[in-house]
Amino acid sequence: MDSTSINLAPGVTGTDMHEVRLVGRGGQGVVTAGDLLGKAAVLEGRYAQSIPTFGPERRGALSQCTVRVSKDEILLKCSSTSPGVLVVLDSSIWHFAPITLGLVPGGRLIFNSTRPPAEIDAELRGGKYGYQPGIDDFEVLTVDATSIAMEILGRPITNTSMMGAFVGATGIISMDSLARVLEERFGEKAALNIQAAKAAAAGIRKIGD
Amino acid sequence: MTTEFWNGNMAAAQAVKRARVQLIAAYPITPQTHTVEYLSQFVNDGELDARMVKVESEHSALSACAGAAAVGARSFTASCSQGIQLMSEVMYFTSGMRFPVVMAIANRTLSVPVNIWPDHQDTLVNRDSCWLQIYAVSVQEVYDLMLMAYPIAEDPEVNLPLLISYDGFILSHASEPVVTITQEEADQFIQPPGQTDRAILDPENPLQFGEVLFPEWYPDYEYKKHRALADSLTVIDRTFRKFKEQFGREYHVVETEGTGDAEVVIIGIGSMMQTARYAASEMRKRGEKVGVANLRTFRPFPEEELVKAVGHAKTVLVLDRDIGYGTSGMVYQDVTRTFYHQEQRPELLNFIIGLGGKDITPKTIERCLELGKPGFTGQSVFWPDARGPKEGIPYSEGLTA
């Protein structure tokens, strides 16, 4: 997918900075995904930052990572307060944490889910899990990253697929840059991960699809 | 020179490698552990010719580093939180024997309640151990300051241990672009280890360290230690200038932004000062004259530079990511002492924020500015993060009779 054809996701209001919140469970590769997305942006000559937040627990607990991308140095040293993009790697963890906190108007939410995006959209707007986005202007997208990962990688590790979906849905970095950092990080295993990323970018479902 | 995307712990480890450290001893503790894991990988891969010493506690880790320094070797350890408290006894020995050991601290609060997230309680309570304390505000700074650590600590005018602090998680685990230097460049900047004129243990020339000193001479020894720490500001400044000449990146003991015409100046240490810069620039867009003065060194405490930085500002807001229980924040205590005898004494207000990793966002800083607007009205210490007596009103304290 050519990133120039994508309608760019919104940045932090009044700045050229993009703020992305990655949400998943420990062990799903949230921290690695944040690190690699930041690295890809740096490859493109931009400034980036990836700040993970997790607790002393290990696998299975809530794990989040803030990624910021800007043309200039980023001064903020805190977790995301105004994300324009949410990438949710796990299909159930978001029931337990107010993941939409601070979401900016026009925000894009990409869920790893087999469900139609309209269902998740209705649940979020209805406050089914005890919190609401606080704004009306946002778009829910879904991609079945777990099936893609199982089919291509043979393991339910969805971070590389979800990074692909992020590229496909936001245009904040290019698929070429993502492929380059995956090659650097995963060596021989990169080819399948790049295949998974591209499959996920192509498999995004919008409301009404 | 390349640009890498490293986290703070990696930046610290890479700089330690460039300093050709000869002995590393540490005990794991979150969020520092990576630093020593990376170093042990470098040693295993033959990238760093150093001895990794396995120890059973932080007390032993620093003891091993001090022992190495006693024979003239360059040694390194890393820790935080309870780990530093367990080291504390040896910290005093190390500075007392004038050993230039360097330690990386990924700041983490003290237990209990148990909490793995950052504040500056762990390093600030060791304020009087006679170690130099330098605080980084970005991952690039972790790298650069660690490169400058040995030249400062080992300078014949200093010969004191030094710690480089960077906030746990928010810098230790966060990745940012880092402009790196080559080993050749590092070797020009950092004198190779082992070439020291300081007194060391040598069987050919027997000496004793850490002797008993009777009251007759004790104050003289202490005064020299005290002066060496205070005067290390000159060496730090010289090292910052040399670093700029060679690598182009500029450092000051007090880093200022917008203080020239500021009516309000925000003072503090650590990564929150970058967020404060962001918040201050947003406030300036709305016409509020806010400046920021980041204290890069807490020990030595840069009094003169601080007074200059504050200039004619009417109000100074001191942000403390720590609490001197029963009184105020610990940075505030030094700031008030600094200004007490100044002819122009600004109003000094204190804000206790970010304890135990409570996120410090631009909103946190704006709230401090808002609370500081009326100036001193009998209350000098504010706790905006804690749930106050009423919604929207934080706990605040003045002097009590």
Coordinates of C-alpha atoms in Angstrom, one line a residue:
Chain A
M1 CA 0.0 0.0 0.0
D2 CA 1.3 3.5 -0.9
S3 CA 1.2 5.6 2.2
T4 CA 0.7 8.8 0.2
S5 CA -2.7 7.6 -0.8
I6 CA -3.8 7.3 2.9
N7 CA -5.8 10.0 4.6
L8 CA -3.3 10.9 7.3
A9 CA -4.5 10.4 10.9
P10 CA -4.8 13.5 13.0
G11 CA -2.0 14.8 15.1
V12 CA -2.1 16.6 18.5
T13 CA -4.2 19.7 18.0
G14 CA -2.1 22.7 17.0
T15 CA 1.1 20.8 16.4
D16 CA 2.7 18.6 13.7
M17 CA 3.2 15.9 16.3
H18 CA 1.5 12.5 16.1
E19 CA 0.7 10.7 19.3
V20 CA -0.1 7.0 19.2
R21 CA -1.3 4.8 22.0
L22 CA -0.6 1.0 21.7
V23 CA -2.6 -1.2 24.0
G24 CA -2.3 -4.9 24.7
R25 CA -1.2 -7.5 27.2
G26 CA 2.3 -8.3 28.4
G27 CA 3.8 -10.8 26.0
Q28 CA 2.0 -9.6 22.8
G29 CA 4.9 -7.4 21.8
V30 CA 3.4 -4.0 22.6
V31 CA 6.8 -2.6 23.7
T32 CA 8.6 -4.0 20.7
A33 CA 5.9 -2.6 18.4
G34 CA 6.3 0.9 19.9
D35 CA 10.1 0.7 19.6
L36 CA 10.0 -0.4 16.0
L37 CA 7.4 2.2 14.9
G38 CA 9.6 4.9 16.5
K39 CA 12.7 3.5 14.8
A40 CA 10.9 3.5 11.4
A41 CA 10.0 7.2 11.9
V42 CA 13.7 8.0 12.7
L43 CA 14.7 6.1 9.5
E44 CA 12.5 8.6 7.7
G45 CA 14.5 11.5 9.2
R46 CA 12.0 12.4 11.8
Y47 CA 12.2 12.6 15.6
A48 CA 10.4 9.9 17.5
Q49 CA 9.8 8.6 21.0
S50 CA 8.5 5.4 22.4
I51 CA 7.5 5.3 26.1
P52 CA 6.2 2.0 27.4
T53 CA 4.2 1.8 30.6
F54 CA 3.6 -1.5 32.4
G55 CA 3.6 -2.8 35.8
P56 CA 5.7 -5.4 37.7
E57 CA 3.5 -8.2 36.4
R58 CA 4.6 -10.2 33.4
R59 CA 2.6 -11.9 30.7
G60 CA -1.1 -11.2 30.4
A61 CA -1.4 -7.9 32.3
L62 CA -2.2 -4.5 30.7
S63 CA 0.7 -3.2 28.7
Q64 CA 0.7 0.2 26.9
C65 CA 3.2 2.2 24.9
T66 CA 3.1 5.8 23.7
V67 CA 4.7 6.6 20.4
R68 CA 5.2 10.2 19.3
V69 CA 6.5 11.3 15.9
S70 CA 7.4 14.8 14.9
K71 CA 9.7 16.7 12.6
D72 CA 11.3 18.4 15.7
E73 CA 12.6 17.2 19.0
I74 CA 9.8 16.1 21.3
L75 CA 10.0 17.7 24.8
L76 CA 7.1 15.8 26.4
K77 CA 8.3 13.2 28.9
C78 CA 5.0 11.6 29.8
S79 CA 2.5 9.0 28.6
S80 CA 0.1 9.9 25.8
T81 CA -2.5 12.5 26.8
S82 CA -3.9 13.3 23.4
P83 CA -3.6 10.4 21.1
G84 CA -4.8 10.6 17.5
V85 CA -4.4 6.9 17.0
L86 CA -5.1 3.9 19.2
V87 CA -3.8 0.5 18.2
V88 CA -5.4 -2.3 20.3
L89 CA -3.6 -5.6 20.0
D90 CA -5.8 -7.6 22.3
S91 CA -9.5 -8.2 21.8
S92 CA -10.5 -8.1 25.5
I93 CA -8.0 -6.0 27.5
W94 CA -9.7 -2.7 26.5
H95 CA -12.8 -3.8 28.5
F96 CA -10.8 -3.1 31.7
A97 CA -8.9 0.2 31.0
P98 CA -10.1 3.6 29.8
I99 CA -8.1 3.3 26.6
T100 CA -9.8 6.2 24.8
L101 CA -8.7 8.8 27.4
G102 CA -7.8 12.1 25.7
L103 CA -8.6 10.9 22.2
V104 CA -8.5 13.9 19.8
P105 CA -11.3 14.6 17.3
G106 CA -10.9 12.6 14.1
G107 CA -9.0 9.9 16.1
R108 CA -8.6 6.5 14.6
L109 CA -9.0 3.3 16.6
I110 CA -7.6 0.1 15.2
F111 CA -8.7 -3.1 17.0
N112 CA -7.4 -6.6 16.5
S113 CA -10.8 -8.3 16.4
T114 CA -12.9 -10.6 14.4
R115 CA -15.9 -8.5 15.1
P116 CA -17.4 -5.9 12.7
P117 CA -16.2 -2.4 13.6
A118 CA -19.8 -1.2 14.0
E119 CA -20.3 -3.4 17.1
I120 CA -17.2 -2.1 18.8
D121 CA -18.1 1.4 17.9
A122 CA -21.5 1.0 19.5
E123 CA -20.0 -0.4 22.6
L124 CA -17.6 2.4 23.0
R125 CA -20.2 5.1 22.4
G126 CA -22.6 3.4 24.7
G127 CA -20.0 3.2 27.5
K128 CA -20.5 -0.5 27.9
Y129 CA -17.2 -0.9 29.8
G130 CA -17.6 2.0 32.2
Y131 CA -15.9 4.7 30.1
Q132 CA -16.7 6.8 27.0
P133 CA -14.4 8.6 24.5
G134 CA -15.9 12.0 25.4
I135 CA -16.0 13.0 21.7
D136 CA -18.2 11.9 18.8
D137 CA -15.7 12.3 16.0
F138 CA -13.7 9.1 15.8
E139 CA -13.5 6.1 13.6
V140 CA -13.3 2.5 14.6
L141 CA -11.5 0.0 12.3
T142 CA -10.9 -3.7 12.9
V143 CA -8.5 -6.3 11.5
D144 CA -8.3 -10.0 12.3
A145 CA -4.6 -9.8 13.2
T146 CA -4.7 -13.0 15.2
S147 CA -5.9 -15.1 12.3
I148 CA -3.3 -13.4 10.0
A149 CA -0.5 -14.1 12.5
M150 CA -1.6 -17.8 13.0
E151 CA -1.8 -18.3 9.2
I152 CA 1.5 -16.7 8.3
L153 CA 3.7 -17.0 11.4
G154 CA 2.0 -20.0 13.0
R155 CA 1.9 -18.2 16.3
P156 CA -0.7 -15.7 17.8
I157 CA 1.9 -12.9 18.1
T158 CA 0.1 -10.0 16.6
N159 CA 2.4 -7.1 16.9
T160 CA 3.9 -7.1 13.4
S161 CA 0.4 -7.5 11.9
M162 CA -0.9 -4.6 13.9
M163 CA 2.1 -2.5 12.9
G164 CA 1.1 -3.2 9.3
A165 CA -2.5 -2.2 10.1
F166 CA -1.2 1.0 11.7
V167 CA 0.7 1.9 8.6
G168 CA -2.3 1.0 6.4
A169 CA -4.8 3.0 8.5
T170 CA -2.8 6.1 9.4
G171 CA 0.0 6.8 6.9
I172 CA 2.2 8.1 9.7
I173 CA 5.1 6.0 8.5
S174 CA 5.5 4.1 5.2
M175 CA 5.4 0.3 4.7
D176 CA 8.9 0.5 3.3
S177 CA 10.3 1.9 6.5
L178 CA 8.4 -0.6 8.6
A179 CA 9.8 -3.4 6.4
R180 CA 13.3 -2.1 6.9
V181 CA 13.1 -2.1 10.7
L182 CA 11.5 -5.5 10.7
E183 CA 14.4 -6.8 8.6
E184 CA 16.9 -5.2 11.0
R185 CA 15.2 -6.7 14.0
F186 CA 14.1 -10.1 12.8
G187 CA 16.7 -11.1 10.2
E188 CA 15.7 -14.3 8.6
K189 CA 12.2 -14.2 10.2
A190 CA 11.5 -10.8 8.8
A191 CA 10.0 -11.9 5.5
L192 CA 7.1 -13.6 7.1
N193 CA 6.5 -10.7 9.5
I194 CA 6.5 -8.3 6.6
Q195 CA 4.0 -10.5 4.8
A196 CA 1.8 -10.5 7.9
A197 CA 2.1 -6.7 8.1
K198 CA 1.1 -6.2 4.5
A199 CA -1.8 -8.7 4.9
A200 CA -3.1 -6.8 7.9
A201 CA -2.8 -3.4 6.1
A202 CA -4.9 -4.9 3.3
G203 CA -7.4 -6.5 5.7
I204 CA -8.6 -3.5 7.6
R205 CA -12.4 -3.3 7.9
K206 CA -14.3 0.0 8.2
I207 CA -17.8 0.6 9.3
G208 CA -20.0 -0.1 6.3
D209 CA -17.5 -2.4 4.5
Chain B
M1 CA 28.6 9.1 14.1
T2 CA 25.3 7.5 13.6
T3 CA 21.8 8.1 15.0
E4 CA 20.4 5.2 16.9
F5 CA 17.0 4.7 18.5
W6 CA 17.9 3.7 22.0
N7 CA 16.3 3.5 25.4
G8 CA 18.0 5.3 28.4
N9 CA 19.5 2.1 29.8
M10 CA 21.0 1.2 26.4
A11 CA 22.4 4.8 26.1
A12 CA 24.0 4.5 29.5
A13 CA 25.5 1.1 28.7
Q14 CA 26.8 2.2 25.3
A15 CA 28.5 5.2 26.9
V16 CA 30.1 3.0 29.6
K17 CA 31.5 0.8 26.9
R18 CA 33.0 3.9 25.2
A19 CA 34.6 4.9 28.5
R20 CA 36.5 1.5 28.5
V21 CA 35.3 0.7 32.0
Q22 CA 37.4 -2.1 33.5
L23 CA 35.2 -3.5 36.3
I24 CA 31.4 -3.8 36.5
A25 CA 29.5 -5.0 39.5
A26 CA 25.8 -4.6 40.0
Y27 CA 22.7 -6.3 41.5
P28 CA 19.5 -6.4 39.4
I29 CA 16.7 -4.0 40.2
T30 CA 13.9 -2.7 38.0
P31 CA 14.1 -0.3 36.1
Q32 CA 17.9 -0.3 36.0
T33 CA 18.5 -4.0 35.2
H34 CA 18.9 -3.6 31.4
T35 CA 21.9 -1.4 31.8
V36 CA 24.0 -4.1 33.3
E37 CA 22.4 -6.8 31.1
Y38 CA 23.5 -4.9 28.0
L39 CA 27.0 -4.5 29.4
S40 CA 27.3 -8.1 30.3
Q41 CA 26.4 -8.9 26.6
F42 CA 29.2 -6.4 25.4
V43 CA 31.7 -8.2 27.7
N44 CA 30.5 -11.6 26.5
D45 CA 30.8 -10.6 22.8
G46 CA 34.3 -9.2 23.3
E47 CA 33.2 -5.6 22.6
L48 CA 34.3 -4.5 26.1
D49 CA 37.3 -5.7 27.9
A50 CA 35.9 -5.6 31.5
R51 CA 35.5 -7.9 34.4
M52 CA 31.9 -8.6 35.4
V53 CA 31.7 -9.4 39.1
K54 CA 28.7 -11.3 40.3
V55 CA 27.6 -10.1 43.7
E56 CA 24.9 -11.0 46.2
S57 CA 23.8 -7.5 47.0
E58 CA 24.1 -3.8 46.1
H59 CA 26.3 -3.3 49.2
S60 CA 28.8 -5.7 47.7
A61 CA 28.4 -4.3 44.2
L62 CA 29.6 -0.8 45.3
S63 CA 32.2 -2.4 47.6
A64 CA 33.7 -4.2 44.5
C65 CA 33.7 -1.0 42.5
A66 CA 35.4 0.9 45.3
G67 CA 38.0 -1.9 45.6
A68 CA 38.7 -1.6 41.9
A69 CA 39.0 2.1 42.1
A70 CA 41.5 1.7 45.0
V71 CA 43.9 0.0 42.7
G72 CA 43.4 2.6 40.0
A73 CA 40.9 0.8 37.8
R74 CA 37.8 2.4 36.2
S75 CA 34.6 0.9 37.7
F76 CA 30.9 1.1 37.2
T77 CA 27.7 0.1 38.8
A78 CA 24.0 0.9 38.4
S79 CA 21.1 0.8 40.8
C80 CA 18.0 2.6 42.1
S81 CA 15.5 2.7 44.9
Q82 CA 16.1 0.3 47.7
G83 CA 19.3 -0.8 46.0
I84 CA 20.9 2.6 46.6
Q85 CA 19.7 2.5 50.2
L86 CA 21.5 -0.8 50.7
M87 CA 24.6 0.7 49.1
S88 CA 24.3 3.8 51.2
E89 CA 26.9 2.9 53.8
V90 CA 29.5 2.2 51.1
M91 CA 28.6 5.4 49.3
Y92 CA 30.0 7.4 52.2
F93 CA 33.1 5.2 52.2
T94 CA 33.6 5.7 48.5
S95 CA 33.5 9.4 48.6
G96 CA 35.5 9.5 51.9
M97 CA 38.3 7.6 50.3
R98 CA 38.0 9.9 47.2
F99 CA 37.3 7.1 44.7
P100 CA 35.9 8.3 41.4
V101 CA 33.4 5.4 40.9
V102 CA 30.5 6.2 38.5
M103 CA 27.0 4.9 39.0
A104 CA 23.9 5.0 36.7
I105 CA 20.6 5.5 38.5
A106 CA 17.3 4.8 36.8
N107 CA 15.3 6.7 39.4
R108 CA 12.6 4.8 41.2
T109 CA 10.8 5.7 44.4
L110 CA 11.4 4.1 47.7
S111 CA 9.2 1.4 49.4
V112 CA 6.8 1.1 51.0
P113 CA 4.2 1.2 49.5
V114 CA 5.9 -0.9 46.9
N115 CA 6.1 0.9 43.6
I116 CA 8.5 0.5 40.6
W117 CA 7.9 3.9 39.0
P118 CA 10.0 7.0 39.1
D119 CA 10.6 9.9 41.5
H120 CA 13.8 11.3 42.9
Q121 CA 13.5 10.2 46.4
D122 CA 16.1 7.5 46.0
T123 CA 18.9 9.8 44.9
L124 CA 17.9 12.9 46.9
V125 CA 18.0 11.2 50.2
N126 CA 21.7 10.4 49.5
R127 CA 22.2 14.1 49.0
D128 CA 24.9 14.3 51.7
S129 CA 26.9 11.2 50.7
C130 CA 29.3 13.6 48.9
W131 CA 28.6 12.1 45.5
L132 CA 28.2 14.4 42.5
Q133 CA 24.6 14.1 41.3
I134 CA 23.8 15.0 37.6
Y135 CA 20.3 14.6 36.1
A136 CA 19.5 13.8 32.5
V137 CA 16.3 15.0 30.9
S138 CA 16.4 13.0 27.6
V139 CA 18.0 9.8 26.3
Q140 CA 20.6 11.8 24.4
E141 CA 21.6 13.4 27.7
V142 CA 21.9 10.1 29.4
Y143 CA 24.4 9.1 26.7
D144 CA 26.3 12.5 26.7
L145 CA 26.4 12.9 30.5
M146 CA 27.6 9.3 31.0
L147 CA 30.4 10.1 28.5
M148 CA 31.4 13.1 30.6
A149 CA 31.0 11.2 33.9
Y150 CA 34.6 9.8 34.1
P151 CA 36.4 12.9 32.9
I152 CA 34.6 14.9 35.7
A153 CA 34.9 12.3 38.5
E154 CA 38.5 11.4 37.8
D155 CA 39.7 15.0 37.4
P156 CA 42.5 15.5 39.9
E157 CA 40.6 18.5 41.3
V158 CA 37.5 16.3 42.0
N159 CA 38.4 12.7 42.7
L160 CA 34.9 12.0 43.9
P161 CA 32.2 9.4 43.0
L162 CA 29.5 10.6 40.6
L163 CA 26.0 9.4 39.7
I164 CA 24.1 10.1 36.6
S165 CA 20.3 10.0 37.3
Y166 CA 17.6 9.5 34.7
D167 CA 13.9 8.8 35.5
G168 CA 12.9 5.2 35.5
F169 CA 10.7 4.1 32.6
I170 CA 10.1 7.6 31.3
L171 CA 13.8 7.7 30.3
S172 CA 15.2 4.2 31.2
H173 CA 12.7 2.3 29.1
A174 CA 11.8 5.1 26.6
S175 CA 13.5 5.1 23.2
E176 CA 14.6 8.3 21.5
P177 CA 17.1 9.2 18.8
V178 CA 20.6 9.3 20.1
V179 CA 23.5 10.8 18.1
T180 CA 26.5 8.5 19.0
I181 CA 30.2 8.9 18.9
T182 CA 32.9 6.4 17.7
Q183 CA 35.4 4.7 20.0
E184 CA 38.2 6.8 18.4
E185 CA 36.3 10.0 19.3
A186 CA 35.6 8.7 22.8
D187 CA 39.3 7.9 23.3
Q188 CA 40.2 11.5 22.5
F189 CA 37.7 12.8 25.0
I190 CA 38.0 10.3 27.8
Q191 CA 41.5 9.6 29.1
P192 CA 42.2 5.8 28.8
P193 CA 41.7 4.1 32.2
G194 CA 44.7 3.4 34.5
Q195 CA 46.5 6.6 33.7
T196 CA 46.0 8.3 37.0
D197 CA 48.2 10.2 39.4
R198 CA 45.9 9.8 42.4
A199 CA 47.0 7.7 45.3
I200 CA 46.3 4.0 44.7
L201 CA 47.0 0.7 46.4
D202 CA 50.3 -0.6 45.2
P203 CA 52.5 -3.2 46.9
E204 CA 55.6 -1.4 45.8
N205 CA 54.5 1.8 47.4
P206 CA 52.3 0.7 50.4
L207 CA 49.5 3.1 51.5
Q208 CA 46.4 2.8 53.7
F209 CA 42.9 4.1 52.9
G210 CA 40.0 4.7 55.1
E211 CA 42.0 5.2 58.3
V212 CA 40.8 6.4 61.7
L213 CA 41.0 10.1 61.9
F214 CA 40.9 11.7 65.3
P215 CA 38.9 14.9 66.1
E216 CA 42.0 17.0 65.9
W217 CA 42.1 16.6 62.0
Y218 CA 38.6 15.4 61.2
P219 CA 37.1 18.9 60.4
D220 CA 40.0 19.6 58.1
Y221 CA 39.4 16.5 56.1
E222 CA 35.7 17.1 55.9
Y223 CA 36.3 20.7 54.7
K224 CA 38.4 19.4 51.9
K225 CA 35.8 16.9 50.8
H226 CA 33.1 19.6 51.0
R227 CA 35.2 22.0 48.9
A228 CA 36.1 19.4 46.3
L229 CA 32.3 18.8 45.8
A230 CA 31.4 22.5 45.7
D231 CA 34.4 23.3 43.4
S232 CA 33.6 20.5 41.0
L233 CA 31.3 23.0 39.3
T234 CA 34.3 24.5 37.6
V235 CA 35.4 21.1 36.3
I236 CA 31.9 20.3 35.2
D237 CA 31.7 23.6 33.3
R238 CA 35.1 22.9 31.7
T239 CA 34.1 19.4 30.7
F240 CA 30.8 20.7 29.2
R241 CA 32.8 23.2 27.1
K242 CA 35.3 20.6 26.0
F243 CA 32.4 18.3 25.0
K244 CA 30.8 21.1 23.0
E245 CA 34.0 21.8 21.2
Q246 CA 34.4 18.2 20.2
F247 CA 30.8 17.1 19.6
G248 CA 28.8 20.3 19.2
R249 CA 26.2 19.6 21.8
E250 CA 25.9 22.3 24.5
Y251 CA 25.4 21.7 28.2
H252 CA 25.1 24.1 31.2
V253 CA 24.8 23.4 34.9
V254 CA 21.6 25.4 34.8
E255 CA 19.8 25.1 31.5
T256 CA 17.4 28.1 30.9
E257 CA 14.7 28.8 28.4
G258 CA 12.7 32.1 28.3
T259 CA 14.0 33.3 31.7
G260 CA 15.3 36.6 30.3
D261 CA 12.0 38.5 30.7
A262 CA 10.1 36.0 32.8
E263 CA 7.8 37.0 35.6
V264 CA 7.6 33.4 36.7
V265 CA 10.5 30.9 36.6
I266 CA 10.0 27.1 37.0
I267 CA 12.9 25.3 38.7
G268 CA 13.4 21.6 39.1
I269 CA 15.5 18.5 38.1
G270 CA 14.9 15.5 35.8
S271 CA 12.8 14.7 32.8
M272 CA 9.8 16.7 34.0
M273 CA 11.7 19.9 33.1
Q274 CA 11.4 19.0 29.4
T275 CA 7.6 18.8 29.9
A276 CA 7.8 22.1 31.8
R277 CA 9.6 23.6 28.8
Y278 CA 6.7 22.4 26.6
A279 CA 4.1 23.8 28.9
A280 CA 6.0 27.1 29.3
S281 CA 6.1 27.6 25.6
E282 CA 2.4 26.9 25.3
M283 CA 1.8 29.5 28.1
R284 CA 4.0 32.0 26.3
K285 CA 1.7 31.7 23.2
R286 CA -1.0 33.0 25.5
G287 CA 1.1 35.9 26.6
E288 CA 2.2 34.6 30.0
K289 CA 5.9 35.3 30.7
V290 CA 7.1 31.9 32.0
G291 CA 10.7 30.8 32.0
V292 CA 12.2 27.4 32.9
A293 CA 15.5 26.7 34.7
N294 CA 16.6 23.1 34.7
L295 CA 19.1 22.2 37.4
R296 CA 21.4 19.7 35.6
T297 CA 23.5 19.3 38.7
F298 CA 21.9 18.9 42.2
R299 CA 25.3 18.2 43.8
P300 CA 27.2 20.4 43.4
F301 CA 24.4 22.9 43.8
P302 CA 24.8 25.7 41.2
E303 CA 23.8 28.6 43.4
E304 CA 25.3 31.5 41.4
E305 CA 24.0 30.2 38.1
L306 CA 20.6 29.7 39.6
V307 CA 20.4 33.3 40.9
K308 CA 21.5 34.6 37.4
A309 CA 18.9 32.4 35.7
V310 CA 16.0 33.7 37.9
G311 CA 17.1 37.3 37.3
H312 CA 14.2 39.7 38.1
A313 CA 11.4 37.1 38.1
K314 CA 8.8 37.9 40.8
T315 CA 7.9 34.3 41.5
V316 CA 9.8 31.0 41.5
L317 CA 8.0 27.7 41.4
V318 CA 10.1 24.8 42.6
L319 CA 8.9 21.5 41.3
D320 CA 10.0 18.6 43.6
R321 CA 9.5 15.0 42.5
D322 CA 10.4 14.0 46.1
I323 CA 9.4 14.9 49.6
G324 CA 11.5 15.8 52.6
Y325 CA 9.0 14.3 55.0
G326 CA 7.6 16.7 57.5
T327 CA 9.0 19.7 55.7
S328 CA 9.0 20.5 51.9
G329 CA 10.5 19.1 48.7
M330 CA 14.3 18.7 49.0
V331 CA 15.2 20.9 46.0
Y332 CA 13.1 23.6 47.5
Q333 CA 15.2 23.6 50.6
D334 CA 18.4 24.4 48.6
V335 CA 16.6 27.0 46.5
T336 CA 15.3 28.9 49.5
R337 CA 18.7 28.8 51.1
T338 CA 20.2 30.2 47.9
F339 CA 17.9 33.1 47.7
Y340 CA 17.6 34.1 51.4
H341 CA 20.5 36.5 51.4
Q342 CA 19.8 37.9 47.9
E343 CA 18.8 41.6 47.7
Q344 CA 16.1 40.7 45.2
R345 CA 14.3 37.7 46.7
P346 CA 11.5 36.2 44.6
E347 CA 8.5 34.5 46.1
L348 CA 9.4 30.9 46.4
L349 CA 6.6 28.3 46.1
N350 CA 7.0 24.5 46.2
F351 CA 5.0 21.9 44.3
I352 CA 5.3 18.2 45.2
I353 CA 4.4 16.3 42.0
G354 CA 5.0 13.0 40.2
L355 CA 5.6 10.9 43.3
G356 CA 5.8 7.2 42.6
G357 CA 5.5 7.7 38.8
K358 CA 2.4 9.8 38.8
D359 CA 2.5 11.1 35.3
I360 CA 3.7 14.8 35.0
T361 CA 1.9 16.1 31.9
P362 CA 1.7 19.7 30.6
K363 CA -1.5 20.0 32.5
T364 CA 0.3 19.2 35.8
I365 CA 2.7 22.1 35.1
E366 CA -0.1 24.4 34.1
R367 CA -1.9 23.6 37.4
C368 CA 1.2 24.5 39.4
L369 CA 1.4 27.8 37.5
E370 CA -2.3 28.4 38.3
L371 CA -1.9 27.6 42.0
G372 CA 1.2 29.9 42.1
K373 CA -0.6 32.9 40.6
P374 CA -1.8 34.6 43.8
G375 CA 1.8 34.4 45.1
F376 CA 2.5 33.7 48.7
T377 CA -0.6 33.8 50.7
G378 CA 0.7 32.0 53.8
Q379 CA 1.0 28.6 52.0
S380 CA 4.3 27.7 50.4
V381 CA 4.1 23.9 49.8
F382 CA 1.4 22.5 47.5
W383 CA 0.5 18.9 46.7
P384 CA -1.5 19.2 43.5
D385 CA -1.3 15.5 42.7
A386 CA -2.8 14.3 46.0
R387 CA -6.6 14.3 46.5
G388 CA -7.2 17.5 48.5
P389 CA -9.7 18.4 51.2
K390 CA -12.2 19.5 48.5
E391 CA -12.6 18.8 44.8
G392 CA -10.2 21.1 43.0
I393 CA -8.4 22.3 46.1
P394 CA -5.0 20.6 46.8
Y395 CA -3.4 20.2 50.2
S396 CA -1.1 23.1 50.9
E397 CA 1.1 24.0 53.9
G398 CA 2.9 27.0 55.3
L399 CA 5.0 27.4 58.3
T400 CA 3.3 26.1 61.4
A401 CA 4.0 27.5 64.8

